[in-house]
mmCIF file of C-alpha atoms and ligand atoms in Angstrom:
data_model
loop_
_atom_site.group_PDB
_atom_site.id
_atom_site.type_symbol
_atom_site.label_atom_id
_atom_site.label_comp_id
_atom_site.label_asym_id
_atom_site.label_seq_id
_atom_site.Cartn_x
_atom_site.Cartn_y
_atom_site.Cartn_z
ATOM 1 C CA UNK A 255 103.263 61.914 46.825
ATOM 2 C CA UNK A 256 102.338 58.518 48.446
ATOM 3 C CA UNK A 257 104.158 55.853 47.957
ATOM 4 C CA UNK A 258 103.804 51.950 48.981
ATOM 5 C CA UNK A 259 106.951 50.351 49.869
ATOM 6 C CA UNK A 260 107.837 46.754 49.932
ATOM 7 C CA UNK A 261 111.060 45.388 50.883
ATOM 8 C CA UNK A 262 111.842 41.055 50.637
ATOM 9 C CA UNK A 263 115.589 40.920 50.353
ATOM 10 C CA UNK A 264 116.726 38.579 53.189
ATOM 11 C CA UNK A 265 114.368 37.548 56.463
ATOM 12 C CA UNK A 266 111.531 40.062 56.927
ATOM 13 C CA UNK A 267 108.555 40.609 54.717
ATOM 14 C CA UNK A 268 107.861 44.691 55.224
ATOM 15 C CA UNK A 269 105.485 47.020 53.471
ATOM 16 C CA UNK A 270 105.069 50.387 54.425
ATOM 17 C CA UNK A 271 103.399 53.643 53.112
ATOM 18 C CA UNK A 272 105.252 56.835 53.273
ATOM 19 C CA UNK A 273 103.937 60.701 52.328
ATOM 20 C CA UNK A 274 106.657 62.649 50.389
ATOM 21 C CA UNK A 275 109.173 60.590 51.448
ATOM 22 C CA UNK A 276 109.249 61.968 54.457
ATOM 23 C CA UNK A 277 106.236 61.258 56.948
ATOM 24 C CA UNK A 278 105.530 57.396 57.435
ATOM 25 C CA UNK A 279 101.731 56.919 57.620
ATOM 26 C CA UNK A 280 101.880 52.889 58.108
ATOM 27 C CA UNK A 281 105.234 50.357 58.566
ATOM 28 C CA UNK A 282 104.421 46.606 58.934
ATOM 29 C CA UNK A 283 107.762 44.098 59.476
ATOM 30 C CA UNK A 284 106.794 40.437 59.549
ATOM 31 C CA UNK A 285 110.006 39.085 60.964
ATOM 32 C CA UNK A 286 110.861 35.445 59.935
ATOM 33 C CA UNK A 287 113.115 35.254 62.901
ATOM 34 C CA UNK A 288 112.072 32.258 64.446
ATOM 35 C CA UNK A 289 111.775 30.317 61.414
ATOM 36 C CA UNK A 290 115.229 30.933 60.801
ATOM 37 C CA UNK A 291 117.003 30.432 64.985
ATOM 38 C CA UNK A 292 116.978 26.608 65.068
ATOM 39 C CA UNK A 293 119.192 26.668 61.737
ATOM 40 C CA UNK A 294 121.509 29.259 63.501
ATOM 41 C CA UNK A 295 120.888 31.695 60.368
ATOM 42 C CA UNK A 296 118.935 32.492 57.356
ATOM 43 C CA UNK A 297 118.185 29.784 55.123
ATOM 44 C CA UNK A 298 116.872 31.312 51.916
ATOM 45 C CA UNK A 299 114.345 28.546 50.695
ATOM 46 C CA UNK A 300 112.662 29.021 53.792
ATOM 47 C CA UNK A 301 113.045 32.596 53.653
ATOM 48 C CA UNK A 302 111.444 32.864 50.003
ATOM 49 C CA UNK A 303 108.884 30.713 51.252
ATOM 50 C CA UNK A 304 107.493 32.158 53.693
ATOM 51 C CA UNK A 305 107.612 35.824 52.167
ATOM 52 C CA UNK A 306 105.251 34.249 49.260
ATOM 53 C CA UNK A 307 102.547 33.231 52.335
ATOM 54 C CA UNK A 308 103.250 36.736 54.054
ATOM 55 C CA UNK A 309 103.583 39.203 51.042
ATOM 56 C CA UNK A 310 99.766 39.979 50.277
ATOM 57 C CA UNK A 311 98.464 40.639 54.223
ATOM 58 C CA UNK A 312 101.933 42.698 54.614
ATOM 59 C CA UNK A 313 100.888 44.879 51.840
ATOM 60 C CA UNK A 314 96.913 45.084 52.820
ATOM 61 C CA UNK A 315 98.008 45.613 56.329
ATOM 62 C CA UNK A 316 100.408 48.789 54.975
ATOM 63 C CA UNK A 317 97.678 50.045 53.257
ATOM 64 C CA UNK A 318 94.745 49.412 56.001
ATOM 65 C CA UNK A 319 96.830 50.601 58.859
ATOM 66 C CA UNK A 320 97.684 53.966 56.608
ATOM 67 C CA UNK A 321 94.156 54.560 56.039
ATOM 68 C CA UNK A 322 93.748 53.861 52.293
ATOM 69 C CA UNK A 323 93.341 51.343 49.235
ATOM 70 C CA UNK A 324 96.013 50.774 46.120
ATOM 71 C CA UNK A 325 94.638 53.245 44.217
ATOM 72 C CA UNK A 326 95.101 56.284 46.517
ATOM 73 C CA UNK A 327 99.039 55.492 46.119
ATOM 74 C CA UNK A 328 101.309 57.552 43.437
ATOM 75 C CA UNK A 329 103.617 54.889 43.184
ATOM 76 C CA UNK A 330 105.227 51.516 44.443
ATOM 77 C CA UNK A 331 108.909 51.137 45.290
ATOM 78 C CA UNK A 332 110.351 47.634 45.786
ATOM 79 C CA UNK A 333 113.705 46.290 46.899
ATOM 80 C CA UNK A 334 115.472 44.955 43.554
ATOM 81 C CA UNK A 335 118.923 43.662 45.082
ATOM 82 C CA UNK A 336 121.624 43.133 46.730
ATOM 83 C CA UNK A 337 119.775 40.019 48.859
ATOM 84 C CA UNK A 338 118.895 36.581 48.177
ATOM 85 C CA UNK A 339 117.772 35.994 44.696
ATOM 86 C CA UNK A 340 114.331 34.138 46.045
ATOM 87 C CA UNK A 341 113.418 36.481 48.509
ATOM 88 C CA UNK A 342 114.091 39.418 46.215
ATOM 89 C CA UNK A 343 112.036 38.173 43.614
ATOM 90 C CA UNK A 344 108.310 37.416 45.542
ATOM 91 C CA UNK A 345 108.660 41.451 46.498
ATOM 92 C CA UNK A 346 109.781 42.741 43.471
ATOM 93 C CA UNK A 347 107.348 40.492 41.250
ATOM 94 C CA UNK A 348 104.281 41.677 43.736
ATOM 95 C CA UNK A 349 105.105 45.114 43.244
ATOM 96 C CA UNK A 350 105.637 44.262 39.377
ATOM 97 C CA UNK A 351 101.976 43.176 39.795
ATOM 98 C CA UNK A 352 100.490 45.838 41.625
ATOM 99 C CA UNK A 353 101.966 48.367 38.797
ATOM 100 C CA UNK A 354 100.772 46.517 35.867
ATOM 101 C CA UNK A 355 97.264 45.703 37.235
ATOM 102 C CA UNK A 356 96.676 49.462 39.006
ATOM 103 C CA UNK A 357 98.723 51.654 36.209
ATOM 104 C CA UNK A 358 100.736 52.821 39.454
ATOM 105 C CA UNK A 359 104.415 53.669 38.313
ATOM 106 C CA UNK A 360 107.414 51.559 40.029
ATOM 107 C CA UNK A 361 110.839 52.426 41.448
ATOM 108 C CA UNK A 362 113.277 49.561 42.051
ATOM 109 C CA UNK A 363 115.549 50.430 44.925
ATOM 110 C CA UNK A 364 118.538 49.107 45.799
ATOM 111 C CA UNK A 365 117.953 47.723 49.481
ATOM 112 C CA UNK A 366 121.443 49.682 51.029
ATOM 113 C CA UNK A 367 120.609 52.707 49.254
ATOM 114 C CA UNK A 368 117.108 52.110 51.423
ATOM 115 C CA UNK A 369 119.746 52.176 54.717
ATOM 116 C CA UNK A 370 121.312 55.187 53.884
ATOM 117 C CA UNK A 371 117.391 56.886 53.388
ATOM 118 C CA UNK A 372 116.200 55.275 57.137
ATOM 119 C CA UNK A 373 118.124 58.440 58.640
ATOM 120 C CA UNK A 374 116.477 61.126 55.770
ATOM 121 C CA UNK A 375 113.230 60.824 58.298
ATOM 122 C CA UNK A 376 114.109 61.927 61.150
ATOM 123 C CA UNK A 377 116.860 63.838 59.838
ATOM 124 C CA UNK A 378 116.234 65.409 56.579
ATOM 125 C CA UNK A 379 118.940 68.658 56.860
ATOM 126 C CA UNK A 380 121.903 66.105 56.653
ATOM 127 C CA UNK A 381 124.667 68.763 55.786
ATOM 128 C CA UNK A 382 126.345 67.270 52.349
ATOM 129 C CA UNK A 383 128.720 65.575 51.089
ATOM 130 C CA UNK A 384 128.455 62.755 53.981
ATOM 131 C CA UNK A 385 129.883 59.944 54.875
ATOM 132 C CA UNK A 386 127.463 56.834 55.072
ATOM 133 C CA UNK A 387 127.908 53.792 56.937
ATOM 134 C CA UNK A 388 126.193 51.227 56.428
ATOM 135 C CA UNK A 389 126.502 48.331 58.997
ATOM 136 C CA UNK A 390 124.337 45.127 58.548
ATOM 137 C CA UNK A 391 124.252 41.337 58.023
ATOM 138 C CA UNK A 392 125.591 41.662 54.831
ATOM 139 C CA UNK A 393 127.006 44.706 54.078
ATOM 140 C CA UNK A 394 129.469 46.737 55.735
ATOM 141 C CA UNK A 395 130.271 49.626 53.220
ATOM 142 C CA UNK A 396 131.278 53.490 53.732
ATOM 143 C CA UNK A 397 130.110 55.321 50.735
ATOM 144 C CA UNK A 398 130.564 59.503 50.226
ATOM 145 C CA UNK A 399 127.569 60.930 49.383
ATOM 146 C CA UNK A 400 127.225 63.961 47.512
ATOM 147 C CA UNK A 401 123.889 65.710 46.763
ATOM 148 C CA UNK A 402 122.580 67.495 43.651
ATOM 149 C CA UNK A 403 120.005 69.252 44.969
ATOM 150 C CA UNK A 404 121.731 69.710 48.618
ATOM 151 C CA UNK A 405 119.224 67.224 50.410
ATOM 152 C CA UNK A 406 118.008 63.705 49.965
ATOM 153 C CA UNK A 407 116.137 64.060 46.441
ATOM 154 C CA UNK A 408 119.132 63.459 44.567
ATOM 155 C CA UNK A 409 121.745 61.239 45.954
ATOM 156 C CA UNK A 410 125.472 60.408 44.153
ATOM 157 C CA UNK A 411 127.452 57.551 45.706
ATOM 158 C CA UNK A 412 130.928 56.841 46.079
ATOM 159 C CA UNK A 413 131.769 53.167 47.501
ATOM 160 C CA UNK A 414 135.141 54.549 49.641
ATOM 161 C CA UNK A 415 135.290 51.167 51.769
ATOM 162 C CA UNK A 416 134.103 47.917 52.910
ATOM 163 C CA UNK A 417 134.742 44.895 54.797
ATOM 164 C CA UNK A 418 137.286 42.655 53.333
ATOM 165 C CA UNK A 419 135.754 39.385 55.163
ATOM 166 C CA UNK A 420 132.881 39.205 57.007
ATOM 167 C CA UNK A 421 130.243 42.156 57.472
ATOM 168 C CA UNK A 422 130.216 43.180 60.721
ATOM 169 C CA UNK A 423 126.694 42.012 61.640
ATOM 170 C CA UNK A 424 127.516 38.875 60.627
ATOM 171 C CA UNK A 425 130.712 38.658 62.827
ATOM 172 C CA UNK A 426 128.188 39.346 65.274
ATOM 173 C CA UNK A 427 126.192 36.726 64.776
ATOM 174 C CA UNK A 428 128.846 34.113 64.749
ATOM 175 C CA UNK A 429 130.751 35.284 67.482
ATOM 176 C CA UNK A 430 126.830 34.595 69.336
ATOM 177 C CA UNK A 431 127.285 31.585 68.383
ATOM 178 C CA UNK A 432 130.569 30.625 69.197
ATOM 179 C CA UNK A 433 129.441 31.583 73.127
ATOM 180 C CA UNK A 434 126.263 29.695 72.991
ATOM 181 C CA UNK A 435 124.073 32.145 71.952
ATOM 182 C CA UNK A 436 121.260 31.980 69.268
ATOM 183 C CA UNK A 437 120.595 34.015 66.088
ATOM 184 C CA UNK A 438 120.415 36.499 65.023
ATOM 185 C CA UNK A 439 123.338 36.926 68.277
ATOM 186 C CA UNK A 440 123.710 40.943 67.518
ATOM 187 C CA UNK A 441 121.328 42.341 69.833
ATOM 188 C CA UNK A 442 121.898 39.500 72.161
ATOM 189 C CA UNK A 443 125.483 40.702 72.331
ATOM 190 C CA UNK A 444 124.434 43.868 73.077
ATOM 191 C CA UNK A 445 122.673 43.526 75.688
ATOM 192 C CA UNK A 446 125.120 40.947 77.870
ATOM 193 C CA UNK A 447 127.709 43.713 76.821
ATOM 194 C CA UNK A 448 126.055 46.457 79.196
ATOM 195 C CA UNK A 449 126.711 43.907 82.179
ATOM 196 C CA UNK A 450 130.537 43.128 81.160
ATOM 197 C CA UNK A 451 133.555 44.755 81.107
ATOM 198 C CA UNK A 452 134.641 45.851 78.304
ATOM 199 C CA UNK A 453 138.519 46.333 79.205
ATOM 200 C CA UNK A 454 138.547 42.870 79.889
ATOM 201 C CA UNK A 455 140.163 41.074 76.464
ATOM 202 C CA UNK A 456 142.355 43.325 74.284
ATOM 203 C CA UNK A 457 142.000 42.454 70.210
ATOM 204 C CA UNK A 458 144.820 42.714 67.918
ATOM 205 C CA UNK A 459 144.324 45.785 65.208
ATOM 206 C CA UNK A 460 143.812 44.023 62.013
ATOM 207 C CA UNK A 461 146.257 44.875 59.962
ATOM 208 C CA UNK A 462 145.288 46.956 56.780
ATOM 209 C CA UNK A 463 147.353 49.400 55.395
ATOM 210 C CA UNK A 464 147.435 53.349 55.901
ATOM 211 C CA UNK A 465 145.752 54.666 52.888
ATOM 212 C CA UNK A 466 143.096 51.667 52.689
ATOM 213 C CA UNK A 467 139.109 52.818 53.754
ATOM 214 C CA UNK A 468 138.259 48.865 54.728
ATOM 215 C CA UNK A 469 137.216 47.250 57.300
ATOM 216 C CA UNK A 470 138.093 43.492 58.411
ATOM 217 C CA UNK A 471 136.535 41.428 61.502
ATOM 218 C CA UNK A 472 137.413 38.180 60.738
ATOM 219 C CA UNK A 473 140.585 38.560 63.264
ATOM 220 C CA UNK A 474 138.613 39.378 65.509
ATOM 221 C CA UNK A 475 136.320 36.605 65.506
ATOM 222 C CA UNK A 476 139.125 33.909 64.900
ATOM 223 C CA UNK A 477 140.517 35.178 67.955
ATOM 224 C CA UNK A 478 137.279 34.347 69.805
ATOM 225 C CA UNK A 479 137.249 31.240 68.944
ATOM 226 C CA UNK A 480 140.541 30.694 70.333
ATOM 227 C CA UNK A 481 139.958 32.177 73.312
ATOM 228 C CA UNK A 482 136.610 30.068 73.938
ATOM 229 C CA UNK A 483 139.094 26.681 73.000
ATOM 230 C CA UNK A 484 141.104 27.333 75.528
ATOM 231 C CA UNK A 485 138.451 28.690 77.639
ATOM 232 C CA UNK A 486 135.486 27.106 77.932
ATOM 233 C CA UNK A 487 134.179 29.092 81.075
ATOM 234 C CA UNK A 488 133.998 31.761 78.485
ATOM 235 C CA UNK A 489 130.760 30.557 77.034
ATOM 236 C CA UNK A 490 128.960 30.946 80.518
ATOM 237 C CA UNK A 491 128.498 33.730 82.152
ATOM 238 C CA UNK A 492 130.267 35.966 83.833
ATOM 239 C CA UNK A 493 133.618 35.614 82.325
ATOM 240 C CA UNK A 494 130.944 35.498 78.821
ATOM 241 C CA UNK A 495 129.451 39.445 79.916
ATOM 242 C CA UNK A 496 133.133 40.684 79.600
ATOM 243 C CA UNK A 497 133.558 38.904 76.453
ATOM 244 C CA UNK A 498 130.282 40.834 74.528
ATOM 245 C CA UNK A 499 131.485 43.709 75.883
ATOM 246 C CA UNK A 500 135.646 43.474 74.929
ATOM 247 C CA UNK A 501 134.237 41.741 71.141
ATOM 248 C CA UNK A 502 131.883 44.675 70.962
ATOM 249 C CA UNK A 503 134.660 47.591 71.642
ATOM 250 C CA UNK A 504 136.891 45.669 69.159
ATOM 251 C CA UNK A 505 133.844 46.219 66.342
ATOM 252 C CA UNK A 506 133.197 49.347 67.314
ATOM 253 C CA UNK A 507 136.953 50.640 67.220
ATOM 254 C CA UNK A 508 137.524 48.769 63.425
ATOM 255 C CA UNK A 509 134.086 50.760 62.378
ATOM 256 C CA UNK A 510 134.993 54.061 64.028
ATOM 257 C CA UNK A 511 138.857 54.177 63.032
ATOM 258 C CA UNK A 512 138.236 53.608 59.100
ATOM 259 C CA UNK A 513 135.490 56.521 59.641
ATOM 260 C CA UNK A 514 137.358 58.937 60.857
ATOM 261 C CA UNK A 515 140.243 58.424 58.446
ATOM 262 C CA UNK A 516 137.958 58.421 55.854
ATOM 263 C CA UNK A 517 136.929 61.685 57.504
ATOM 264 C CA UNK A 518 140.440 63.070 57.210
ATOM 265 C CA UNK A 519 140.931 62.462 53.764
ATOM 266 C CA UNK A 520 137.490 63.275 52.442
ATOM 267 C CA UNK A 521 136.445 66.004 54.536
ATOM 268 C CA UNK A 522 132.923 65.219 54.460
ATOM 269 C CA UNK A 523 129.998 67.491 56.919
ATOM 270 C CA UNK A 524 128.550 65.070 57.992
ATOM 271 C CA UNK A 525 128.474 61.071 59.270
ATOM 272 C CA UNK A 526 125.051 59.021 58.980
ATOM 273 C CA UNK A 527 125.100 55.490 60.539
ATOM 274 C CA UNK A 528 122.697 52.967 58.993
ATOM 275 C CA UNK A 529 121.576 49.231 58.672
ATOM 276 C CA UNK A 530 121.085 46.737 61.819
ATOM 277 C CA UNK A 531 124.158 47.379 63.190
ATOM 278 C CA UNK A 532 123.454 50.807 63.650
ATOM 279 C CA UNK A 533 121.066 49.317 66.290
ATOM 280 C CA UNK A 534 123.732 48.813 68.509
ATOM 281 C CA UNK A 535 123.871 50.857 71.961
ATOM 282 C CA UNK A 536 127.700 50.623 72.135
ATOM 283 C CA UNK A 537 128.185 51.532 68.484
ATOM 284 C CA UNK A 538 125.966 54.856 68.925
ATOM 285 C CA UNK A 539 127.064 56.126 71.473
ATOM 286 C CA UNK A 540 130.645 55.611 70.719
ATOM 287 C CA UNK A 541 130.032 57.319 67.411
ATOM 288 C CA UNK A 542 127.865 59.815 69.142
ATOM 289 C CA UNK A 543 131.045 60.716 71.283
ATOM 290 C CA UNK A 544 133.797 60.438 68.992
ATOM 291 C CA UNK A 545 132.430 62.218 66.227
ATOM 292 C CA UNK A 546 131.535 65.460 68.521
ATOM 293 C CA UNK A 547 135.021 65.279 69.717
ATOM 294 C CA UNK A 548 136.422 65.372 65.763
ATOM 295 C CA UNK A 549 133.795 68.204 65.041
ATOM 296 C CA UNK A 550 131.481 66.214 62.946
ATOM 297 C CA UNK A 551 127.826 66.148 62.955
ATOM 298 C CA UNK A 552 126.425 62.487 63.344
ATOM 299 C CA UNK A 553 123.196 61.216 62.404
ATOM 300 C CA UNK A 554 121.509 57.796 62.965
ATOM 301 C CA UNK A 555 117.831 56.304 62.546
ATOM 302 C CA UNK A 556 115.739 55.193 65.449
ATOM 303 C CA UNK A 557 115.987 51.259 66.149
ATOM 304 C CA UNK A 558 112.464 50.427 64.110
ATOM 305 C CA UNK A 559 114.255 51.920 60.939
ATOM 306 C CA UNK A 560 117.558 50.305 61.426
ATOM 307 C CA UNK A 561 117.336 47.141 60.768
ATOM 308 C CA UNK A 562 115.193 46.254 57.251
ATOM 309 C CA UNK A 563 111.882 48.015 56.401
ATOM 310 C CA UNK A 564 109.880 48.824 53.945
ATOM 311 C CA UNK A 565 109.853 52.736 54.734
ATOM 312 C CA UNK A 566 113.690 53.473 54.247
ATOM 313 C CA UNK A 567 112.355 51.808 50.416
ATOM 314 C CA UNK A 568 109.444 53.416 50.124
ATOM 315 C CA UNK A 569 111.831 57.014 50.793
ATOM 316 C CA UNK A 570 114.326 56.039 48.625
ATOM 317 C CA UNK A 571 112.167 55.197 46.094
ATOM 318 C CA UNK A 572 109.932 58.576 45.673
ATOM 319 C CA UNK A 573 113.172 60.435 45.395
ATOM 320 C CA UNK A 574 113.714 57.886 42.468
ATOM 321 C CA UNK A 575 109.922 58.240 40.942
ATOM 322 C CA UNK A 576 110.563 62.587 41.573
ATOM 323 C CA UNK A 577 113.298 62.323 39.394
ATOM 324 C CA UNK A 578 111.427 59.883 36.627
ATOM 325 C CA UNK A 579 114.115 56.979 37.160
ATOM 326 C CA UNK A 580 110.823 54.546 36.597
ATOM 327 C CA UNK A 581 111.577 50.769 36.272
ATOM 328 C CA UNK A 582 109.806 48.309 33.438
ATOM 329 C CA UNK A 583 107.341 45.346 34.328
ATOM 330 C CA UNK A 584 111.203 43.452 32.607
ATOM 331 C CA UNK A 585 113.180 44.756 35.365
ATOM 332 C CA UNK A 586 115.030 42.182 37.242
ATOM 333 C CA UNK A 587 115.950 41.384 40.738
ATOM 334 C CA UNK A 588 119.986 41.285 41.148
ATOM 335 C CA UNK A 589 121.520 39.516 44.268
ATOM 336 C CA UNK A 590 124.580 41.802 44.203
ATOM 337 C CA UNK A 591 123.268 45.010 42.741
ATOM 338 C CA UNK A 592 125.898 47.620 43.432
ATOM 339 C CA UNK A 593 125.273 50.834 44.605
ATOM 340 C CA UNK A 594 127.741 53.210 42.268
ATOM 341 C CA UNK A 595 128.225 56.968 41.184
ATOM 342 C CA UNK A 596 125.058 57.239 39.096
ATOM 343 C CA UNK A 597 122.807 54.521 40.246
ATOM 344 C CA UNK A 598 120.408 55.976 38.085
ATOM 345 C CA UNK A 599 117.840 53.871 35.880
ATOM 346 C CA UNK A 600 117.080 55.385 32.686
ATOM 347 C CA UNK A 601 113.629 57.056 32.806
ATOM 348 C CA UNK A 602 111.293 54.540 31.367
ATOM 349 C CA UNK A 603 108.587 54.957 28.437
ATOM 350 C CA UNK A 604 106.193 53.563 29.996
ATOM 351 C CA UNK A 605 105.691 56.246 32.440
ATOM 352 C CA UNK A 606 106.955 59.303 29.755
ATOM 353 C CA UNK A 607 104.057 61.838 28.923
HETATM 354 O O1 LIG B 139 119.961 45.419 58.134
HETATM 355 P P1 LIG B 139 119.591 44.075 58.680
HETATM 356 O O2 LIG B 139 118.244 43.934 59.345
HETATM 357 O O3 LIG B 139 119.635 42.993 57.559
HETATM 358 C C1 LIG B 139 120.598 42.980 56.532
HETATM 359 O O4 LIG B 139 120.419 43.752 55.541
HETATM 360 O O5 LIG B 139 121.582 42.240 56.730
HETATM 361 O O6 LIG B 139 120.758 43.642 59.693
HETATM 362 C C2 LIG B 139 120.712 42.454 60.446
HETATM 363 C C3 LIG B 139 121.991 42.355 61.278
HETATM 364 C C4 LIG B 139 122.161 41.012 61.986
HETATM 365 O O7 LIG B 139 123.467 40.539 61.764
HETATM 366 C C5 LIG B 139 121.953 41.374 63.476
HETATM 367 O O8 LIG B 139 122.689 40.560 64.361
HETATM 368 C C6 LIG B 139 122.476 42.798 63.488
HETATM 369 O O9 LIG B 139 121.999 43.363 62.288
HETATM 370 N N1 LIG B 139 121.953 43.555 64.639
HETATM 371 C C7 LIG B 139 122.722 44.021 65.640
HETATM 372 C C8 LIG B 139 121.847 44.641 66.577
HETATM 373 N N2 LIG B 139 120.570 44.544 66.086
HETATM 374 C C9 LIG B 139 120.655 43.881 64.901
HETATM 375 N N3 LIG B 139 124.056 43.949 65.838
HETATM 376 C C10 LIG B 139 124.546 44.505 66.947
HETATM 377 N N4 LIG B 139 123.788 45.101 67.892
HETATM 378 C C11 LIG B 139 122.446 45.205 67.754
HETATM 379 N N5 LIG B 139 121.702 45.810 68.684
HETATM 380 ZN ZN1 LIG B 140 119.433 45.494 55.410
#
């Protein structure tokens, strides 16, 4: 089964094709990054903007580069929601398009189910039930997943935690800026962090209670910014190196001690890391570490699929079209779809035989 993916939910206009869900023949990211940097973040009438000038060579590109036209595809699958209403709607309405005019059935996917699908490619024996989290500018969520059919065609969810303030990519990005750094600051953090020490600046625990699954960084950032008021050698380097690198091992504790009491309690096989987050060299191979020390097998995407794509759609979506879970041409995009226990879309006519 081929199936063209096309993803428009916050800055990057993507289209990919995938084969079975499994073997990516063509993945195109436009990135609207520097649109975006001298605003120090996304601003969404921009963002919808420029995905309506983008969206049509994305999607010939996708095809070209995988070798074929519209009407070798099986199916389309388009991001529906969570995102920004604007951007969600110029990919969802193309792919609307593209359906209606080529008879091709859809799939709307819900963008973080997408993340949780970027690790099925390289890693499609995840052991089941698993816990799934999903790191990114917007999200910061730790779902159970539990599998019908004992691999990635048919996926139930179980939102277990999530951040109670910001997401952690987003703490990331305004802790960037906070030292002088531009957007979007993750990977910029990184990167300073493997020069600095990370031992340098101890951060307070937040405080969240014993039997609570979620995650909070806002501490962590308001303590930042006091440090860099009283400190304003902090925003230059070096003193800023062993700032990344302390803020980064504060992130990466918060993420990893939720997971592996979520681990306790749920007893799950397995541990997939996902969204752009996941990206992060410090937050690997902490994971990486910790998890073979607690006996628990860890998966995560390569970089290209961590952050947002059109493949991890286009996968997610042909284990929705498999199962029938077609949308209509009146489907609608929804800024804060939720991902829950059956996030299944009744089968529609249109597609019944
Ligand atoms: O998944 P994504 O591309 O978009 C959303 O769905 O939000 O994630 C973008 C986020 C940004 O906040 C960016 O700073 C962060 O992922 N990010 C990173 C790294 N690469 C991207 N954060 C930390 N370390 C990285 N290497
Ligand atoms: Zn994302």
């Amino acid at each position: 089964m081929l199936v063209l993916g096309i993803e428009t939910s916050c800055d990057e206009t993507a289209a990919a094709v995938v084969r079975d869900g499994r073997e990516i023949l063509s993945n195109v990211i436009y990135s609207q990054v520097k649109t975006h940097t001298p605003y120090g973040g996304v601003v969404p009438e921009l963002a919808s903007r420029e995905h309506l000038v983008k969206i049509r060579g994305i999607v010939d590109k996708a095809l070209a580069d995988a070798g074929m036209g519209l009407d070798d595809v099986d199916g389309i699958a388009a991001t529906a929601g969570p995102g920004l209403i604007g951007s969600l709607l110029v990919g969802l309405t193309y792919a609307k398009a593209l359906s209606l005019s080529k008879h091709k059935p859809l799939a709307a996917v819900n963008h973080i189910e997408g993340h949780i699908y970027s690790v099925s490619f390289e890693h499609p024996d995840v052991e089941f039930p698993g816990l799934a989290l999903v790191v990114s500018g917007g999200h910061t969520n730790l779902f159970l997943v539990e599998s019908e059919s004992g691999d990635f065609r048919h996926l139930k969810y179980k939102l277990v935690g999530k951040t109670r303030d910001d997401a952690a990519g987003e703490a990331y990005d305004k802790v960037a800026k906070l030292i002088g750094l531009s957007y979007p600051g993750g990977p910029i953090i990184d990167a300073l962090a493997k020069k600095g020490n990370r031992d340098a600046y101890q951060f307070a625990i937040p405080k969240i209670s014993d039997r609570s699954l979620d995650f909070s960084f806002s501490g962590i950032k308001t303590a930042v910014l006091r440090m860099v008021k009283e400190n304003e050698n902090l925003k230059e380097d070096p003193l800023r190196l062993d700032l990344c690198a302390s803020f980064q091992e504060a992130v990466v504790n918060m993420l990893w001690s939720t997971t592996v009491k979520a681990a306790e309690s749920l007893q799950p096989r397995s541990i997939m890391l996902s969204g752009g987050v996941a990206a992060n060299s410090r937050l690997r191979e902490g994971f990486t570490e910790r998890s073979a020390e607690a006996g628990l097998k860890f998966y995560y995407p390569k970089p290209i699929l961590t952050t947002d794509n059109a493949a991890m759609i286009a996968a997610a979506g042909t284990a929705k079209l498999l199962r029938g879970e077609t949308a209509d041409l009146d489907v609608n995009a929804d800024p804060n779809m939720r991902l829950v226990a059956s996030d299944r879309h009744v089968a529609s006519k249109r597609w019944r035989t």
